[in-house]
Coordinates of C-alpha atoms and ligand atoms in Angstrom, one line a residue:
X1 CA 27.4 -9.5 20.7
X2 CA 28.4 -10.9 17.3
X3 CA 27.3 -14.4 16.7
X4 CA 27.9 -17.0 14.1
X5 CA 25.7 -17.8 11.2
X6 CA 25.1 -14.3 10.1
X7 CA 26.4 -14.7 6.6
X8 CA 24.2 -12.9 4.1
X9 CA 23.3 -13.9 0.6
X10 CA 24.8 -13.0 -2.8
X11 CA 26.3 -9.5 -2.9
X12 CA 23.8 -8.5 -5.6
X13 CA 21.0 -8.9 -3.1
X14 CA 22.9 -7.7 -0.1
X15 CA 22.1 -4.1 -0.6
X16 CA 18.5 -4.6 -1.7
X17 CA 17.2 -3.2 1.7
X18 CA 19.4 -0.2 1.2
X19 CA 17.9 0.4 -2.2
X20 CA 14.4 -0.1 -0.8
X21 CA 15.1 2.3 2.0
X22 CA 16.1 4.9 -0.5
X23 CA 13.2 4.3 -2.9
X24 CA 10.4 3.7 -0.4
X25 CA 10.1 7.4 0.8
X26 CA 10.1 8.4 -2.9
X27 CA 7.2 6.1 -3.6
X28 CA 5.4 7.2 -0.5
X29 CA 6.0 10.8 -1.5
X30 CA 4.7 10.1 -5.0
X31 CA 1.6 8.4 -3.6
X32 CA 0.9 11.0 -1.0
X33 CA 1.4 14.0 -3.3
X34 CA -0.9 12.3 -5.9
X35 CA -3.6 12.0 -3.2
X36 CA -2.9 15.5 -2.0
X37 CA -3.1 17.0 -5.5
X38 CA -6.3 15.1 -6.3
X39 CA -7.8 16.2 -3.1
X40 CA -6.9 19.8 -3.6
X41 CA -8.4 19.7 -7.1
X42 CA -11.6 18.1 -5.8
X43 CA -11.8 20.8 -3.2
X44 CA -11.4 23.6 -5.7
X45 CA -13.9 21.8 -8.0
X46 CA -16.3 21.7 -5.1
X47 CA -15.9 25.4 -4.5
X48 CA -16.5 26.1 -8.3
X49 CA -19.6 23.9 -8.3
X50 CA -21.0 25.7 -5.3
X51 CA -20.4 29.1 -6.8
X52 CA -22.3 28.0 -9.9
X53 CA -25.1 26.5 -7.9
X54 CA -25.6 29.6 -5.7
X55 CA -25.5 32.0 -8.7
X56 CA -27.9 29.7 -10.8
X57 CA -30.3 29.5 -7.9
X58 CA -30.4 33.3 -7.7
X59 CA -31.3 33.5 -11.4
X60 CA -33.9 30.8 -11.0
X61 CA -35.4 32.5 -8.0
X62 CA -35.9 35.7 -10.1
X63 CA -37.2 33.6 -12.9
X64 CA -39.8 31.9 -10.7
X65 CA -41.1 35.3 -9.5
X66 CA -41.4 36.3 -13.1
X67 CA -43.2 33.1 -13.9
X68 CA -45.7 33.8 -11.2
X69 CA -46.4 37.2 -12.6
X70 CA -46.6 36.0 -16.2
X71 CA -49.0 33.1 -15.4
X72 CA -51.1 35.5 -13.4
X73 CA -51.6 37.7 -16.5
X74 CA -53.8 35.2 -18.3
X75 CA -56.6 34.9 -19.3
X76 CA -56.7 37.8 -21.7
X77 CA -56.1 38.6 -25.3
X78 CA -52.5 38.9 -26.5
X79 CA -52.7 42.6 -27.6
X80 CA -53.9 43.5 -24.1
X81 CA -51.3 41.7 -22.3
X82 CA -48.3 42.1 -24.6
X83 CA -47.2 45.5 -23.3
X84 CA -46.8 44.1 -19.9
X85 CA -45.0 41.0 -21.2
X86 CA -42.6 43.1 -23.3
X87 CA -41.9 45.6 -20.5
X88 CA -41.1 42.9 -18.0
X89 CA -39.0 41.0 -20.6
X90 CA -37.0 44.2 -21.5
X91 CA -36.5 45.6 -18.0
X92 CA -35.4 42.4 -16.3
X93 CA -32.2 40.7 -17.0
X94 CA -31.8 37.1 -18.0
X95 CA -35.0 36.6 -20.0
X96 CA -35.1 35.7 -23.7
X97 CA -38.8 35.9 -23.8
X98 CA -41.9 35.6 -21.7
X99 CA -44.9 33.9 -23.2
X100 CA -48.5 32.9 -22.5
X101 CA -50.0 29.6 -23.4
X102 CA -53.5 28.3 -23.7
X103 CA -54.3 24.6 -23.9
X104 CA -50.8 23.6 -24.9
X105 CA -50.5 26.4 -27.5
X106 CA -48.4 29.5 -27.1
X107 CA -50.5 32.5 -28.1
X108 CA -48.5 35.5 -27.0
X109 CA -44.8 36.1 -26.7
X110 CA -42.8 39.2 -25.5
X111 CA -40.4 38.6 -28.4
X112 CA -42.9 37.8 -31.3
X113 CA -46.2 39.3 -30.2
X114 CA -49.2 37.3 -31.1
X115 CA -48.3 33.8 -32.2
X116 CA -49.9 30.4 -32.5
X117 CA -47.3 27.7 -31.8
X118 CA -47.5 24.4 -30.2
X119 CA -45.8 24.0 -26.8
X120 CA -44.5 20.8 -28.4
X121 CA -42.2 23.0 -30.5
X122 CA -40.0 23.2 -27.4
X123 CA -39.8 19.5 -27.4
X124 CA -37.3 19.6 -30.3
X125 CA -34.7 20.9 -27.8
X126 CA -34.3 18.2 -26.8
X127 CA -37.0 16.4 -24.9
X128 CA -40.6 16.3 -24.7
X129 CA -41.8 18.6 -22.1
X130 CA -45.2 19.1 -20.5
X131 CA -46.0 22.1 -18.4
X132 CA -46.0 20.2 -15.2
X133 CA -42.4 18.9 -15.7
X134 CA -40.8 22.4 -15.9
X135 CA -38.3 23.9 -15.2
X136 CA -35.5 22.4 -17.3
X137 CA -32.5 23.3 -19.3
X138 CA -32.8 23.0 -23.1
X139 CA -30.2 23.2 -25.9
X140 CA -32.3 25.7 -27.8
X141 CA -35.7 27.3 -28.2
X142 CA -37.8 28.1 -31.3
X143 CA -36.5 31.7 -31.1
X144 CA -32.8 30.8 -30.8
X145 CA -32.5 27.1 -31.8
X146 CA -28.7 27.0 -31.2
X147 CA -28.5 28.8 -27.8
X148 CA -29.3 26.9 -24.7
X149 CA -31.9 28.2 -22.3
X150 CA -33.7 27.4 -19.1
X151 CA -37.4 27.0 -19.4
X152 CA -39.8 27.5 -16.6
X153 CA -43.5 27.0 -17.1
X154 CA -46.7 27.1 -15.0
X155 CA -50.1 25.9 -16.0
X156 CA -53.3 26.8 -14.5
X157 CA -56.4 24.7 -14.0
X158 CA -58.3 26.8 -16.5
X159 CA -55.9 25.7 -19.3
X160 CA -53.9 28.9 -19.4
X161 CA -50.3 29.1 -18.4
X162 CA -47.1 31.1 -18.4
X163 CA -43.6 30.4 -19.9
X164 CA -40.4 32.0 -19.0
X165 CA -37.3 31.4 -21.1
X166 CA -34.1 32.3 -19.3
X167 CA -31.3 32.9 -21.7
X168 CA -28.6 30.3 -21.3
X169 CA -25.9 33.0 -22.0
X170 CA -26.0 34.1 -18.4
X171 CA -25.4 30.6 -17.1
X172 CA -22.8 30.0 -19.7
X173 CA -20.9 33.2 -18.8
X174 CA -21.0 32.1 -15.2
X175 CA -19.7 28.7 -16.1
X176 CA -16.9 30.1 -18.2
X177 CA -15.8 32.5 -15.5
X178 CA -15.7 29.8 -12.9
X179 CA -14.0 27.3 -15.2
X180 CA -10.9 29.5 -15.3
X181 CA -10.5 28.8 -11.5
X182 CA -8.8 25.5 -12.3
X183 CA -8.9 24.7 -16.0
X184 CA -12.2 23.1 -15.3
X185 CA -15.0 21.9 -17.6
X186 CA -18.4 22.7 -16.1
X187 CA -22.0 21.8 -16.9
X188 CA -25.3 22.7 -15.4
X189 CA -28.4 20.6 -15.8
X190 CA -31.8 21.5 -14.5
X191 CA -34.4 18.7 -14.3
X192 CA -33.9 16.0 -17.0
X193 CA -32.9 18.7 -19.5
X194 CA -30.0 19.2 -21.8
X195 CA -26.8 20.3 -20.1
X196 CA -25.5 23.9 -20.4
X197 CA -21.7 23.7 -20.7
X198 CA -18.7 26.0 -20.3
X199 CA -16.8 26.9 -23.4
X200 CA -13.9 24.8 -22.2
X201 CA -16.1 21.8 -22.6
X202 CA -15.3 19.5 -25.5
X203 CA -12.1 17.5 -24.7
X204 CA -12.5 13.8 -25.3
X205 CA -14.1 12.0 -22.4
X206 CA -11.1 9.7 -22.0
X207 CA -8.9 12.8 -21.2
X208 CA -11.0 14.3 -18.5
X209 CA -11.6 13.2 -14.9
X210 CA -14.8 13.9 -13.1
X211 CA -14.0 15.8 -10.0
X212 CA -17.1 17.0 -8.4
X213 CA -20.9 16.8 -8.6
X214 CA -23.1 19.3 -6.8
X215 CA -26.9 18.7 -6.7
X216 CA -29.7 20.7 -5.2
X217 CA -33.5 20.4 -5.4
X218 CA -35.2 23.4 -6.9
X219 CA -38.4 24.6 -5.5
X220 CA -40.0 23.9 -8.9
X221 CA -39.5 20.3 -8.3
X222 CA -36.5 19.7 -10.6
X223 CA -33.0 18.8 -9.5
X224 CA -30.2 21.2 -10.2
X225 CA -26.9 19.4 -11.0
X226 CA -23.5 21.0 -11.5
X227 CA -20.7 18.7 -12.8
X228 CA -17.1 19.7 -12.7
X229 CA -14.4 17.9 -14.6
X230 CA -10.8 18.6 -15.3
X231 CA -8.4 17.4 -18.0
X232 CA -6.1 14.6 -16.8
X233 CA -3.1 16.7 -17.6
X234 CA -4.2 19.3 -15.2
X235 CA -4.2 16.7 -12.4
X236 CA -0.8 15.4 -13.4
X237 CA 0.5 19.0 -13.5
X238 CA -0.8 19.7 -10.0
X239 CA 0.7 16.5 -8.8
X240 CA 4.1 17.1 -10.2
X241 CA 4.1 20.6 -8.6
X242 CA 3.4 19.3 -5.1
X243 CA 5.8 16.4 -5.9
X244 CA 8.6 18.9 -6.6
X245 CA 7.8 20.6 -3.3
X246 CA 8.2 17.5 -1.2
X247 CA 10.8 15.6 -3.3
X248 CA 13.8 17.1 -1.4
X249 CA 12.3 16.0 1.9
X250 CA 11.6 12.5 0.6
X251 CA 15.1 12.3 -0.8
X252 CA 16.6 13.4 2.5
X253 CA 14.5 10.8 4.4
X254 CA 15.4 8.2 1.9
X255 CA 19.1 9.0 2.2
X256 CA 18.9 8.8 6.0
X257 CA 17.0 5.5 5.9
X258 CA 19.4 4.1 3.3
X259 CA 22.3 5.1 5.5
X260 CA 20.7 3.4 8.4
X261 CA 20.0 0.3 6.4
X262 CA 23.5 0.3 5.1
X263 CA 25.0 0.5 8.6
X264 CA 22.6 -2.3 9.7
X265 CA 23.7 -4.3 6.7
X266 CA 27.3 -3.7 7.5
X267 CA 26.8 -4.8 11.1
X268 CA 25.0 -7.9 9.9
X269 CA 28.1 -8.8 7.8
X270 CA 29.3 -12.1 8.9
X271 CA 31.3 -11.9 12.0
X272 CA 34.1 -13.7 10.3
X273 CA 34.2 -11.0 7.7
X274 CA 34.4 -8.4 10.4
X275 CA 37.2 -10.2 12.1
X276 CA 39.1 -10.5 8.9
X277 CA 38.6 -6.9 8.1
X278 CA 39.6 -5.9 11.6
X279 CA 42.8 -7.9 11.3
X280 CA 43.6 -6.3 7.9
X281 CA 42.8 -2.9 9.3
X282 CA 45.1 -3.4 12.3
X283 CA 42.3 -3.0 14.8
X284 CA 43.8 -5.7 17.1
X285 CA 46.7 -5.1 19.4
X286 CA 48.2 -6.8 22.4
X287 CA 48.4 -5.8 26.1
X288 CA 51.0 -7.4 28.2
X289 CA 50.5 -8.2 31.9
X290 CA 53.7 -8.7 33.8
X291 CA 54.1 -11.8 35.9
X292 CA 56.1 -11.5 39.0
X293 CA 58.4 -14.1 40.3
X294 CA 58.5 -14.3 44.1
X295 CA 61.9 -16.2 44.0
X296 CA 63.7 -13.4 42.1
X297 CA 61.6 -10.5 43.1
X298 CA 61.4 -9.5 39.5
X299 CA 59.0 -9.5 36.6
X300 CA 59.9 -12.7 34.8
X301 CA 57.3 -12.9 32.2
X302 CA 54.1 -11.5 30.7
X303 CA 50.8 -12.8 29.6
X304 CA 49.7 -11.6 26.1
X305 CA 46.1 -10.4 26.2
X306 CA 44.4 -9.5 23.0
X307 CA 42.6 -6.2 22.6
X308 CA 40.2 -5.1 19.8
X309 CA 39.6 -1.4 19.4
X310 CA 36.8 -0.8 16.9
X311 CA 36.9 2.6 15.3
X312 CA 33.6 4.4 16.1
X313 CA 32.4 1.9 18.7
X314 CA 35.4 1.5 21.1
X315 CA 36.9 -1.5 22.7
X316 CA 35.3 -4.9 22.4
X317 CA 35.6 -7.1 25.5
X318 CA 38.1 -9.8 24.9
X319 CA 36.0 -12.6 26.5
X320 CA 33.2 -11.5 24.1
X321 CA 35.1 -11.5 20.9
X322 CA 37.3 -14.5 21.8
X323 CA 34.2 -16.6 22.5
X324 CA 32.6 -15.3 19.2
X325 CA 35.8 -16.1 17.3
X326 CA 35.8 -19.6 18.8
X327 CA 32.1 -20.1 17.9
X328 CA 32.7 -18.9 14.3
X329 CA 35.8 -21.0 13.7
X330 CA 38.0 -17.9 13.6
X331 CA 40.1 -18.5 16.8
X332 CA 43.0 -20.1 15.0
X333 CA 43.3 -17.3 12.5
X334 CA 43.0 -14.8 15.3
X335 CA 45.7 -16.5 17.4
X336 CA 48.1 -16.5 14.4
X337 CA 47.4 -12.8 14.1
X338 CA 48.2 -12.4 17.8
X339 CA 51.5 -14.3 17.4
X340 CA 52.4 -12.0 14.6
X341 CA 51.6 -8.9 16.7
X342 CA 53.7 -10.3 19.6
X343 CA 56.6 -10.9 17.2
X344 CA 56.4 -7.3 16.2
X345 CA 56.2 -6.0 19.7
X346 CA 58.9 -8.2 21.1
X347 CA 61.5 -6.8 18.8
X348 CA 61.4 -3.6 20.9
X349 CA 61.8 -5.3 24.2
X350 CA 65.0 -5.6 26.3
X351 CA 64.0 -8.7 28.1
X352 CA 66.6 -11.4 29.0
X353 CA 66.6 -14.9 27.6
X354 CA 64.0 -17.2 29.1
X355 CA 61.7 -14.3 29.8
X356 CA 58.2 -15.9 29.8
X357 CA 55.7 -15.0 27.2
X358 CA 52.3 -16.5 28.0
X359 CA 50.0 -17.1 25.1
X360 CA 46.4 -18.2 25.5
X361 CA 45.7 -21.1 23.1
X362 CA 42.1 -22.1 22.5
X363 CA 40.9 -25.7 22.6
X364 CA 40.3 -25.9 18.8
X365 CA 43.8 -24.6 18.1
X366 CA 45.4 -26.9 20.7
X367 CA 43.8 -30.0 19.1
X368 CA 44.6 -28.9 15.5
X369 CA 47.4 -30.4 13.5
X370 CA 48.7 -26.9 12.6
X371 CA 49.5 -25.8 16.1
X372 CA 53.1 -27.1 16.2
X373 CA 54.0 -25.3 13.0
X374 CA 52.4 -22.1 14.1
X375 CA 54.2 -22.0 17.4
X376 CA 57.5 -23.1 15.8
X377 CA 57.3 -20.2 13.4
X378 CA 56.5 -17.9 16.2
X379 CA 59.5 -19.1 18.3
X380 CA 61.7 -18.7 15.2
X381 CA 60.5 -15.2 14.7
X382 CA 61.1 -14.1 18.3
X383 CA 64.4 -16.0 18.5
X384 CA 66.4 -12.8 18.9
X385 CA 64.9 -12.4 22.4
X386 CA 65.1 -16.1 23.2
X387 CA 62.0 -16.0 25.3
X388 CA 60.3 -19.0 27.0
X389 CA 57.0 -19.4 25.4
X390 CA 54.2 -20.7 27.8
X391 CA 51.0 -21.9 26.2
X392 CA 48.1 -21.2 28.5
X393 CA 45.5 -23.9 27.9
X394 CA 42.2 -24.5 29.7
X395 CA 41.1 -27.6 31.5
X396 CA 38.4 -27.9 28.9
X397 CA 41.0 -28.4 26.2
X398 CA 42.4 -31.4 28.0
X399 CA 39.0 -33.1 28.5
X400 CA 38.0 -32.6 24.8
X401 CA 41.3 -34.0 23.5
X402 CA 41.1 -36.8 21.0
X403 CA 44.9 -37.3 21.0
X404 CA 46.1 -34.4 18.9
X405 CA 46.3 -32.0 21.8
X406 CA 48.5 -34.4 23.7
X407 CA 50.7 -35.0 20.7
X408 CA 51.1 -31.2 20.2
X409 CA 51.9 -30.6 23.8
X410 CA 54.5 -33.4 23.8
X411 CA 56.1 -32.1 20.6
X412 CA 56.3 -28.5 21.8
X413 CA 57.5 -29.3 25.3
X414 CA 60.2 -31.4 23.7
X415 CA 61.3 -28.2 22.0
X416 CA 61.5 -26.4 25.3
X417 CA 58.1 -24.7 25.5
X418 CA 56.1 -24.7 28.6
X419 CA 52.4 -25.4 29.2
X420 CA 50.2 -23.8 31.9
X421 CA 46.7 -24.8 32.9
X422 CA 44.7 -21.6 32.9
X423 CA 41.9 -20.7 35.2
X424 CA 42.6 -23.8 37.2
X425 CA 39.7 -24.9 39.4
X426 CA 36.9 -23.2 37.4
X427 CA 36.4 -25.9 34.8
X428 CA 35.3 -29.5 35.1
X429 CA 38.8 -31.0 35.2
X430 CA 39.2 -34.4 36.6
X431 CA 42.4 -34.5 38.5
X432 CA 43.4 -37.6 36.6
X433 CA 44.0 -35.3 33.6
X434 CA 46.7 -33.5 35.5
X435 CA 48.6 -36.8 35.9
X436 CA 48.0 -37.8 32.3
X437 CA 49.0 -34.5 30.7
X438 CA 52.5 -33.3 31.1
X439 CA 52.2 -29.6 32.1
X440 CA 54.4 -27.1 33.8
X441 CA 52.3 -24.5 35.6
X442 CA 48.9 -24.2 37.3
X443 CA 47.4 -20.8 36.9
X444 CA 45.0 -20.4 39.8
X445 CA 41.9 -18.5 38.9
X446 CA 41.4 -15.1 40.5
X447 CA 38.2 -16.3 42.1
X448 CA 40.3 -18.4 44.6
X449 CA 42.7 -15.5 45.3
X450 CA 39.8 -13.2 46.0
X451 CA 38.6 -15.8 48.6
X452 CA 41.5 -14.9 50.8
X453 CA 40.2 -13.0 53.8
X454 CA 41.9 -9.7 54.8
X455 CA 42.2 -10.6 58.5
X456 CA 44.5 -13.6 58.1
X457 CA 41.6 -16.1 57.7
X458 CA 42.1 -19.4 55.8
X459 CA 41.3 -20.1 52.2
X460 CA 41.2 -23.8 52.3
X461 CA 40.4 -24.5 48.6
X462 CA 43.3 -22.3 47.5
X463 CA 45.5 -24.0 50.0
X464 CA 44.5 -27.4 48.6
X465 CA 45.3 -26.3 45.1
X466 CA 48.7 -25.0 46.1
X467 CA 49.5 -28.3 47.9
X468 CA 48.2 -30.3 45.0
X469 CA 50.4 -28.4 42.5
X470 CA 53.5 -28.8 44.6
X471 CA 52.8 -32.6 45.0
X472 CA 52.5 -32.8 41.2
X473 CA 55.6 -30.8 40.7
X474 CA 53.9 -27.9 39.1
X475 CA 54.8 -24.2 39.6
X476 CA 51.8 -22.1 40.7
X477 CA 50.9 -18.7 39.1
X478 CA 48.2 -16.9 41.2
X479 CA 46.0 -14.7 39.0
X480 CA 44.1 -11.6 40.0
X481 CA 46.3 -10.5 42.9
X482 CA 45.0 -7.1 43.7
X483 CA 46.0 -6.2 47.3
X484 CA 48.9 -6.6 49.7
X485 CA 47.3 -9.3 52.0
X486 CA 46.6 -11.5 49.0
X487 CA 50.2 -11.1 48.0
X488 CA 51.4 -11.9 51.5
X489 CA 49.2 -14.9 51.8
X490 CA 50.4 -16.4 48.6
X491 CA 54.1 -15.6 49.3
X492 CA 53.8 -17.3 52.7
X493 CA 52.5 -20.5 50.9
X494 CA 55.4 -20.7 48.5
X495 CA 53.5 -19.6 45.4
X496 CA 56.1 -19.1 42.6
X497 CA 54.5 -16.4 40.5
X498 CA 51.8 -13.8 41.0
X499 CA 49.9 -11.8 38.4
X500 CA 47.4 -9.0 39.0
X501 CA 46.7 -5.3 39.4
X502 CA 48.7 -5.3 42.6
X503 CA 51.8 -5.8 40.6
X504 CA 50.8 -4.3 37.2
X505 CA 47.9 -4.0 34.9
X506 CA 47.9 -5.3 31.3
X507 CA 49.5 -2.5 29.2
X508 CA 50.5 -1.8 25.6
X509 CA 53.9 -2.9 24.4
X510 CA 55.5 0.6 24.5
X511 CA 54.3 1.1 28.0
X512 CA 55.5 -2.3 29.0
X513 CA 59.0 -1.4 27.6
X514 CA 59.1 1.7 29.8
X515 CA 57.7 0.0 32.8
X516 CA 60.2 -2.9 32.5
X517 CA 63.1 -0.5 32.1
X518 CA 62.0 1.3 35.3
X519 CA 62.8 -1.5 37.7
X520 CA 59.8 -3.8 37.3
X521 CA 59.0 -4.5 40.8
X522 CA 56.3 -3.3 43.2
X523 CA 57.3 -1.6 46.4
X524 CA 55.2 -4.0 48.5
X525 CA 56.8 -7.0 46.9
X526 CA 60.3 -5.8 47.6
Ligands
C2E1 P1 42.6 -14.9 31.2 O1 43.5 -15.7 30.3 O2 42.2 -15.5 32.6 O3 43.3 -13.5 31.4 C1 43.4 -12.8 32.6 C2 42.3 -11.8 32.7 O4 42.3 -11.3 34.1 C3 42.5 -10.6 31.8 O5 41.3 -10.2 31.4 C4 43.2 -9.6 32.7 O6 43.1 -8.3 32.3 C5 42.5 -9.9 34.0 N1 43.2 -9.5 35.2 C6 44.6 -9.4 35.4 N2 44.9 -9.0 36.6 C7 43.7 -8.8 37.2 C8 43.4 -8.4 38.6 O7 44.2 -8.1 39.5 N3 42.1 -8.4 38.9 C9 41.1 -8.7 38.0 N4 39.8 -8.6 38.4 N5 41.3 -9.1 36.7 C10 42.6 -9.2 36.4 P2 41.0 -9.8 29.9 O8 42.2 -9.2 29.3 O9 39.7 -9.1 29.9 O10 40.8 -11.2 29.2 C11 39.8 -12.0 29.5 C12 39.9 -13.3 28.9 O11 39.9 -13.3 27.5 C13 41.2 -14.0 29.3 O12 41.2 -14.5 30.5 C14 41.3 -15.0 28.2 O13 40.5 -16.1 28.5 C15 40.7 -14.3 27.0 N6 41.8 -13.8 26.2 C16 42.4 -12.6 26.2 N7 43.3 -12.6 25.2 C17 43.3 -13.7 24.6 C18 44.0 -14.3 23.5 O14 44.9 -13.7 22.9 N8 43.7 -15.6 23.1 C19 42.8 -16.3 23.8 N9 42.5 -17.6 23.3 N10 42.1 -15.9 24.8 C20 42.3 -14.6 25.2
CA2 CA1 45.3 -16.7 30.4
CA3 CA1 43.3 -17.0 33.6

């Protein structure tokens, strides 16, 4: 139910939630696809790293076997052992050279034959090595200073040892092949040695993102590390691709949410604004409920009852929107609108002079200085029909009066209008008000009529009200008469008017015109 105090802030901020509802799914989509793309890249990098590690381990396993064989050759003179070294080096893939060492000096090499070089020569590429710290990757060897290699060495207690140089080309080819999987940069490091890198390596560090590191412990005691990086642009590209895939969905969700937020916002519009808009849009109309005179046996008047039909959400109960309009200070505007609608409807009627038109007037309107002018204007506009306008006011209006209501009533009654106390008996009216206020009718609330028992039982409170009214010289209108025995009961007690479904339901003006032309009296009342 609409309530007061729902006015929202400046229009510029009003649709902020709508904008947020639209933008939020896009932001979530951007964030989520970023994570997704990152994750996918990392997974691929992980696969790439594992491929490199497995392949590298295979090469190193062969190299270790070879190292065992080379180290086992010594001791012996180089010319004696060289043929074996050369054969093994030539027939097996991967090896640049196989060499024998004695007391830290290389004395025999499959590539150079008999030599006398210090093992420390290797230390130029790039770190000092000692036989017990092998294997490791190096940036170059004395034979090929610019080409990386993997060195494996084994020393024996007798001072002899073997050295195996694995050509880094194999590792590099492997790294290059795997790098194409995802525009990766790869490097492999064995021990604390120099990294062997894929050809794609070389972008500035600020432009690459480390994606994955795979490490494994080699049986030789050194760690094998594979690092995978990717250029930042590759990540951004992967992200924008998945973003493109999910963007339409995010847009749809955003549009749906924004629409929902917009509707919510529209509903939250101040109730006043809604009423004003509804009046402008012509959503209000009036139903007329005939009032039957027992004296004449005819319909002698109607009560105008307001109806609000909201497009899309159907009718709003009058007691609900009337109460809300009263709470929001809109009831006067709404009643003026009602009067205007009645004026329009009444032009089509064929009712005689003095036909009663009952109009409900709320307390605030009754005690406002503008009431008399409003009603005078109304009376002037329906003058062609010369109806008798009856203001239906509540007991509450009388109690809360500070004088203005009384002045209004006096002024209007002086001009020939009538006043009815509506829903009599349901409010907290002190009977003294009835003496103080000059009124014409008592409308007995339907609750008392419904208290009439079907089998001719008594309804003492109803009887008391009817008696009271006649003593005060007020005509009684009984509301909510639905069945024959209620009608009979009221008729027997001299009630002047009845209103209720038994006689007729409230109906739109067109229907009322037809109904009125058709005789306008119930069979049972005849
Ligand atoms: P109310 O002034 O007491 O109006 C009579 C109500 O009783 C109407 O309900 C009417 O439809 C209903 N009614 C008529 N005959 C019978 C019957 O035989 N049995 C039963 N059970 N009900 C019957 P409605 O139209 O829903 O209006 C409810 C209330 O809303 C009205 O009570 C009145 O207080 C207020 N209201 C309606 N229109 C206006 C208006 O234009 N201005 C103001 N200020 N209040 C209005
Ligand atoms: Ca009424
Ligand atoms: Ca009533």
